[in-house]
Short mmCIF file of C-alpha atoms and ligand atoms in Angstrom, two decimals:
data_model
loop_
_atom_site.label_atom_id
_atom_site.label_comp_id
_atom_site.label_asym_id
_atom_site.label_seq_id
_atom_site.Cartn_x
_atom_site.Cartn_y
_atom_site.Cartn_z
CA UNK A 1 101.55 82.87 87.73
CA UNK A 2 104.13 83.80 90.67
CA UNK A 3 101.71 86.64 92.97
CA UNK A 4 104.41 86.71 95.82
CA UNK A 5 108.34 85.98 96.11
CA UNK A 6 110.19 87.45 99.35
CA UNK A 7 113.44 86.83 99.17
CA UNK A 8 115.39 86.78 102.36
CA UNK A 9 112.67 89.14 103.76
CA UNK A 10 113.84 90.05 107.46
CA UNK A 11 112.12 92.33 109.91
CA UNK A 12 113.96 93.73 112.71
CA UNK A 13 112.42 95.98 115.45
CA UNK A 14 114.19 98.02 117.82
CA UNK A 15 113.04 100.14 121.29
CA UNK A 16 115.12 101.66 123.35
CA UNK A 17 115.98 98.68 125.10
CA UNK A 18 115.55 95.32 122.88
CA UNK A 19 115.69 94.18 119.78
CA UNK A 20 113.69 91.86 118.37
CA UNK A 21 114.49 89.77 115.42
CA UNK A 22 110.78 89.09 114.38
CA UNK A 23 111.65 87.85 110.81
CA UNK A 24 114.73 86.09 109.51
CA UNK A 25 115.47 85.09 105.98
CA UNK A 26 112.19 84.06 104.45
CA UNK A 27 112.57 82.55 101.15
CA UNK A 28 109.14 81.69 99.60
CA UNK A 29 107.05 81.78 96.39
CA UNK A 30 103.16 81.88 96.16
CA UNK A 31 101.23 81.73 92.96
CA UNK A 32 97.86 83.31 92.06
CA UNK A 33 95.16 81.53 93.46
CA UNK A 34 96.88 79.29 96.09
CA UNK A 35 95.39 79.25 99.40
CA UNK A 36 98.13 79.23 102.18
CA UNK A 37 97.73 78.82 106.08
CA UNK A 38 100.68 80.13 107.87
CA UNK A 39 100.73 78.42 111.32
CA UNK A 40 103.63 78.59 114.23
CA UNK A 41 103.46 79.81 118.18
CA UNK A 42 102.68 82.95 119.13
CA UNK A 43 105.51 85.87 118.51
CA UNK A 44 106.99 83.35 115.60
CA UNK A 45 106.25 86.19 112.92
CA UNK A 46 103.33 85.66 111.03
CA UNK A 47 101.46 89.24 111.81
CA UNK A 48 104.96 90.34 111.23
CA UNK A 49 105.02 88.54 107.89
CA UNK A 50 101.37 89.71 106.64
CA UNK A 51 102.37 93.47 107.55
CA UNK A 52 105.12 93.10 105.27
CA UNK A 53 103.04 90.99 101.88
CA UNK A 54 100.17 93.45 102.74
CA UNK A 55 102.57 96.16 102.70
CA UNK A 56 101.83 97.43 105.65
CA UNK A 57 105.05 97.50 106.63
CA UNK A 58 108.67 97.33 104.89
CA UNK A 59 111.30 94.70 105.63
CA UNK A 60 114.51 96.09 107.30
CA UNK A 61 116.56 93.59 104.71
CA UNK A 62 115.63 91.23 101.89
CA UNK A 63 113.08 91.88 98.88
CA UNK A 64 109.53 91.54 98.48
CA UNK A 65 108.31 91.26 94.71
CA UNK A 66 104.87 91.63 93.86
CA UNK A 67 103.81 90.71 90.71
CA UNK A 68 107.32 90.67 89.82
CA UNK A 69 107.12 94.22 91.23
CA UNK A 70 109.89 94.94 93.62
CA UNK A 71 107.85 97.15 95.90
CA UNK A 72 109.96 97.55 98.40
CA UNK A 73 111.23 100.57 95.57
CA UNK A 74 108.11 101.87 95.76
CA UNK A 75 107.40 105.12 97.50
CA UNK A 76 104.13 105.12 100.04
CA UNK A 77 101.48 106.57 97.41
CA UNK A 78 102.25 103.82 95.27
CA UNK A 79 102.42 100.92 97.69
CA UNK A 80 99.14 102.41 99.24
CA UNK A 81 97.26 102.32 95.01
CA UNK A 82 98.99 98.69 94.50
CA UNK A 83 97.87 97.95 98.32
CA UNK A 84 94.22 99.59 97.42
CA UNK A 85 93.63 97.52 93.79
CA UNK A 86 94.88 94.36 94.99
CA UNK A 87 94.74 93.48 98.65
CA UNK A 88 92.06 92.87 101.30
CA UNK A 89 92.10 92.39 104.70
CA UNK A 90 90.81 90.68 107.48
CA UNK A 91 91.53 90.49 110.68
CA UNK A 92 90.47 89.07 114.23
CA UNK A 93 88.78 91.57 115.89
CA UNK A 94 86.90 92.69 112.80
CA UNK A 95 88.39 96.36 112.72
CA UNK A 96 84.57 97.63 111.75
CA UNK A 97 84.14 101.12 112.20
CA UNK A 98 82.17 102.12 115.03
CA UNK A 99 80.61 104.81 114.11
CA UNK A 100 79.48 103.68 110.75
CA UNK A 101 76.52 101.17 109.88
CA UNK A 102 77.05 97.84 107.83
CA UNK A 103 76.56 99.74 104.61
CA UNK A 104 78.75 102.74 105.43
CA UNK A 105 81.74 99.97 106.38
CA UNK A 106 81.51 98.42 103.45
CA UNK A 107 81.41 101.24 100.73
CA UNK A 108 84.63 102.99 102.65
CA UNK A 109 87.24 101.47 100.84
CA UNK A 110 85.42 102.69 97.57
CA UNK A 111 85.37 105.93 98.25
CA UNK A 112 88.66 107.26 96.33
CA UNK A 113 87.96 104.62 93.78
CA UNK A 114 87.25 106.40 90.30
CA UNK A 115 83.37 104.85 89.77
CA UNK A 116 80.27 106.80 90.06
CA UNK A 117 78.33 106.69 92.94
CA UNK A 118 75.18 104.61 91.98
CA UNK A 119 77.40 101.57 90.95
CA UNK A 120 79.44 102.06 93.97
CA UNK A 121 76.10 101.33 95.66
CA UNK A 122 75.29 98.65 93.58
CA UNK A 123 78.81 97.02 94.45
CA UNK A 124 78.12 97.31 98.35
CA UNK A 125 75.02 95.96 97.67
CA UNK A 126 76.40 92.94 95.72
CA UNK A 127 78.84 91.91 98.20
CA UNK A 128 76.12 92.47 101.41
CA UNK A 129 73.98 89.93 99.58
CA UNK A 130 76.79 87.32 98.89
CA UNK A 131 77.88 87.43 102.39
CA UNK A 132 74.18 87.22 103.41
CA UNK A 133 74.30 90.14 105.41
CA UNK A 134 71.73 92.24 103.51
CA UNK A 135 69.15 92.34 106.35
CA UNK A 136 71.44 93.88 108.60
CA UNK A 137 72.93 97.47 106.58
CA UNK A 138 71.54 100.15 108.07
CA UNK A 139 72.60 97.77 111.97
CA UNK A 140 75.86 99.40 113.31
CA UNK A 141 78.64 97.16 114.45
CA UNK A 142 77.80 96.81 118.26
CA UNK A 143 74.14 95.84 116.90
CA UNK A 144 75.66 92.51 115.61
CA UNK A 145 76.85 89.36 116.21
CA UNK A 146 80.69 88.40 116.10
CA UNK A 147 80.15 86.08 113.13
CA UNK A 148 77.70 88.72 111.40
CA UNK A 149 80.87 91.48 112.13
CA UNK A 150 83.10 89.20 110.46
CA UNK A 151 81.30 88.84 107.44
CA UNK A 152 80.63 92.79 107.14
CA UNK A 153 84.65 92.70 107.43
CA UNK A 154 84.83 90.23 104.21
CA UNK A 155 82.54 91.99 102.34
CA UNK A 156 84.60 95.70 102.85
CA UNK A 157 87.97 93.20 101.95
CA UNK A 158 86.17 91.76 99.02
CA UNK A 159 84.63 95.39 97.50
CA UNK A 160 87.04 96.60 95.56
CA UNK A 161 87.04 93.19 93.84
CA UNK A 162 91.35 92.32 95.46
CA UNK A 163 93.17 89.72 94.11
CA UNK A 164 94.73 88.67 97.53
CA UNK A 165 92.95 88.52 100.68
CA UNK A 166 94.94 88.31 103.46
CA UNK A 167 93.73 87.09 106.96
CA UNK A 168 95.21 87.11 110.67
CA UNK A 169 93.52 84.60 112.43
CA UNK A 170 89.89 85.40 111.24
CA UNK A 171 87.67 83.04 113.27
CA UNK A 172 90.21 83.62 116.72
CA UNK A 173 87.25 85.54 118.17
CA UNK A 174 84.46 83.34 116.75
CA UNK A 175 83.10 79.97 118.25
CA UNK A 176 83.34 76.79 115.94
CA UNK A 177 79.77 77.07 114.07
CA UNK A 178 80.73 80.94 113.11
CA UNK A 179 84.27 79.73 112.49
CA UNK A 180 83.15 76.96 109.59
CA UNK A 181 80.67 79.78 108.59
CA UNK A 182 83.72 82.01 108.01
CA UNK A 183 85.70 79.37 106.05
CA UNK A 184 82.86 78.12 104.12
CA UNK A 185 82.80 81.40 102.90
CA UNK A 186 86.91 82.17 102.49
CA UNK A 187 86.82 78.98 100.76
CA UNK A 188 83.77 79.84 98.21
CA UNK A 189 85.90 83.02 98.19
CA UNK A 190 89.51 80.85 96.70
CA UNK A 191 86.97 78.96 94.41
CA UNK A 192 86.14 82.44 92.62
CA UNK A 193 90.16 82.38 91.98
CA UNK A 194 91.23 84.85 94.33
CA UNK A 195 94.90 84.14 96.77
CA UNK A 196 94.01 83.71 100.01
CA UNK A 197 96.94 84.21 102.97
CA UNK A 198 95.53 82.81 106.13
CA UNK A 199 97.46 82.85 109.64
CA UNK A 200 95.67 80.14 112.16
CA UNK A 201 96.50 78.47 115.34
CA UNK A 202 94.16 75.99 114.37
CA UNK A 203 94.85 72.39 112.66
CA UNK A 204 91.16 72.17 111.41
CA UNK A 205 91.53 76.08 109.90
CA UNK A 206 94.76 74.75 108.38
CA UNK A 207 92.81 72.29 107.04
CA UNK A 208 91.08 74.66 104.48
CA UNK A 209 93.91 75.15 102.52
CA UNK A 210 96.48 73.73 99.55
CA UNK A 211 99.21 74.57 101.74
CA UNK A 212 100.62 75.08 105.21
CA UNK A 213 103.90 77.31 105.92
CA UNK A 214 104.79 76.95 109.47
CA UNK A 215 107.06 79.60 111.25
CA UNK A 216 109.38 79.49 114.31
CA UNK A 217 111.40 82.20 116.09
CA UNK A 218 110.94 84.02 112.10
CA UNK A 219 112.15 81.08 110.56
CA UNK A 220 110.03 79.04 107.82
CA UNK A 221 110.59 75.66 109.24
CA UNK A 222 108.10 73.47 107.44
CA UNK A 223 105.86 73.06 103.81
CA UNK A 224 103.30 70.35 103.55
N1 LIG B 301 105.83 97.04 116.67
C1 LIG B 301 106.63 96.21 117.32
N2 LIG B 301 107.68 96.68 118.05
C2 LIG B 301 108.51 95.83 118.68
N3 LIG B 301 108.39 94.48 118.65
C3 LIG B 301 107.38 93.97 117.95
C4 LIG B 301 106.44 94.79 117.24
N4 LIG B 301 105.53 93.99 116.62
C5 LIG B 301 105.89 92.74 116.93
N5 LIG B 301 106.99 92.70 117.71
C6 LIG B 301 107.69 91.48 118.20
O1 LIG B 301 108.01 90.68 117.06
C7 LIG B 301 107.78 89.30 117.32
C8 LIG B 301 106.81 88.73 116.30
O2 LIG B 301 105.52 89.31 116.53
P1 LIG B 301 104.23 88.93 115.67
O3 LIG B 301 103.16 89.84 116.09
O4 LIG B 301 104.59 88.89 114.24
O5 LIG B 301 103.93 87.44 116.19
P2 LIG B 301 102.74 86.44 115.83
O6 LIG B 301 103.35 85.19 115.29
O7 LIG B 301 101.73 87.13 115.00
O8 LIG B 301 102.13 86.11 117.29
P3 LIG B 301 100.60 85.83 117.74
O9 LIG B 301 100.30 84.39 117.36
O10 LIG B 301 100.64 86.00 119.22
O11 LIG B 301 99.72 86.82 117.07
C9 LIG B 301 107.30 89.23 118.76
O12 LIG B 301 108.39 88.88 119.58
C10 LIG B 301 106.80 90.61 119.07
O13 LIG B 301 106.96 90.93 120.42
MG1 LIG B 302 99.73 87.72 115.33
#
């Protein structure tokens, strides 16, 4: 089944000064439960491009369809429910809330989910255990390691149970035993049947998935 289809999605952003064209014409199709690695140098688009699937962010031209949804229709409160239901996010400096300890982190994107609050518990709880980070709730962020942040991160993207997960550069801040950690886990993550959008710089990241979509100056210039 077709998850994603942008069709001559196109992101343009203008200061004062200078305008960018961070996204030309992109033209591509992924099903449910593909895992994709979007690779290209740096400034080619690909935050650009997961701002705009994760909607995040609208296109200035082109469509975006999700689940045959054209969302770009949509007004904010519904692209923020669709966004809420289906989506999680990772990213490379973890984005963990300072203030708040492992547990707290994770439960936050449950708390305007309709669910009482002892299986909301029981959900954090769940996730904390398969990212083997049960030891460490009541630890606040700066109390843990990068790798250990990360997976706190993937547990609060994988809570509210998303279809897609969609990562920028999740192991950029991690050294290479974390990193394999991380994708050992993404990976057992694709095998439960979930989409997984991943942007590297790295060929052995790449590696990790069915497909690679490489991007230049906002152009799609290559599918393996
Ligand atoms: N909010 C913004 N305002 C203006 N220009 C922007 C904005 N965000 C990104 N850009 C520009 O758009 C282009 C694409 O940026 P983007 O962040 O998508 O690149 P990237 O491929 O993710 O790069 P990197 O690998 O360094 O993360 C760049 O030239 C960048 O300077
Ligand atoms: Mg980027």
């Amino acid at each position: 089944m077709e998850l994603i289809r942008t069709v001559n999605l196109s992101k343009v952003y203008r200061t004062e000064d200078i305008e960018t064209i961070a996204l030309s014409g992109i033209n591509l199709t992924i099903k449910e439960g593909e895992f994709v690695a979007i690779m290209g140098p740096s400034g080619c688009g690909k935050t650009t491009f997961l701002n705009l699937i994760g909607m995040l962010d609208k296109p200035s031209k082109g469509k975006y369809f999700f689940l045959s949804e054209d969302v770009c229709k949509f007004n904010e409160k519904s692209r923020s429910l669709l966004r809420k239901e289906n989506l999680g996010f990772i990213f490379q400096d973890y984005n963990l809330i300072r203030e708040l300890n492992v547990f707290d982190n994770v439960w936050l994107p449950l708390q305007y989910v309709k669910m009482n609050g002892a299986s909301k518990r029981d959900r954090v709880r769940k996730v904390l255990h398969q990212l083997e980070i049960s030891s460490r709730s009541s630890h606040f962020p700066n109390q843990l390691s990068g790798g250990q942040q990360q997976r706190v991160a993937i547990a609060r993207a994988l809570v509210c149970g998303p279809r897609l997960i969609i990562a920028d550069e999740p192991t950029g801040n991690l050294d290479s035993v974390n990193s394999t950690l991380v994708m050992e886990i993404i990976e057992e993550i694709h095998k439960t049947g979930k989409t997984i959008i991943i942007v590297t710089h790295s060929d052995t990241i790449a590696g990790y998935a069915d497909r690679i979509i490489s991007l230049k100056d906002g152009s799609v210039v290559n599918q393996t």
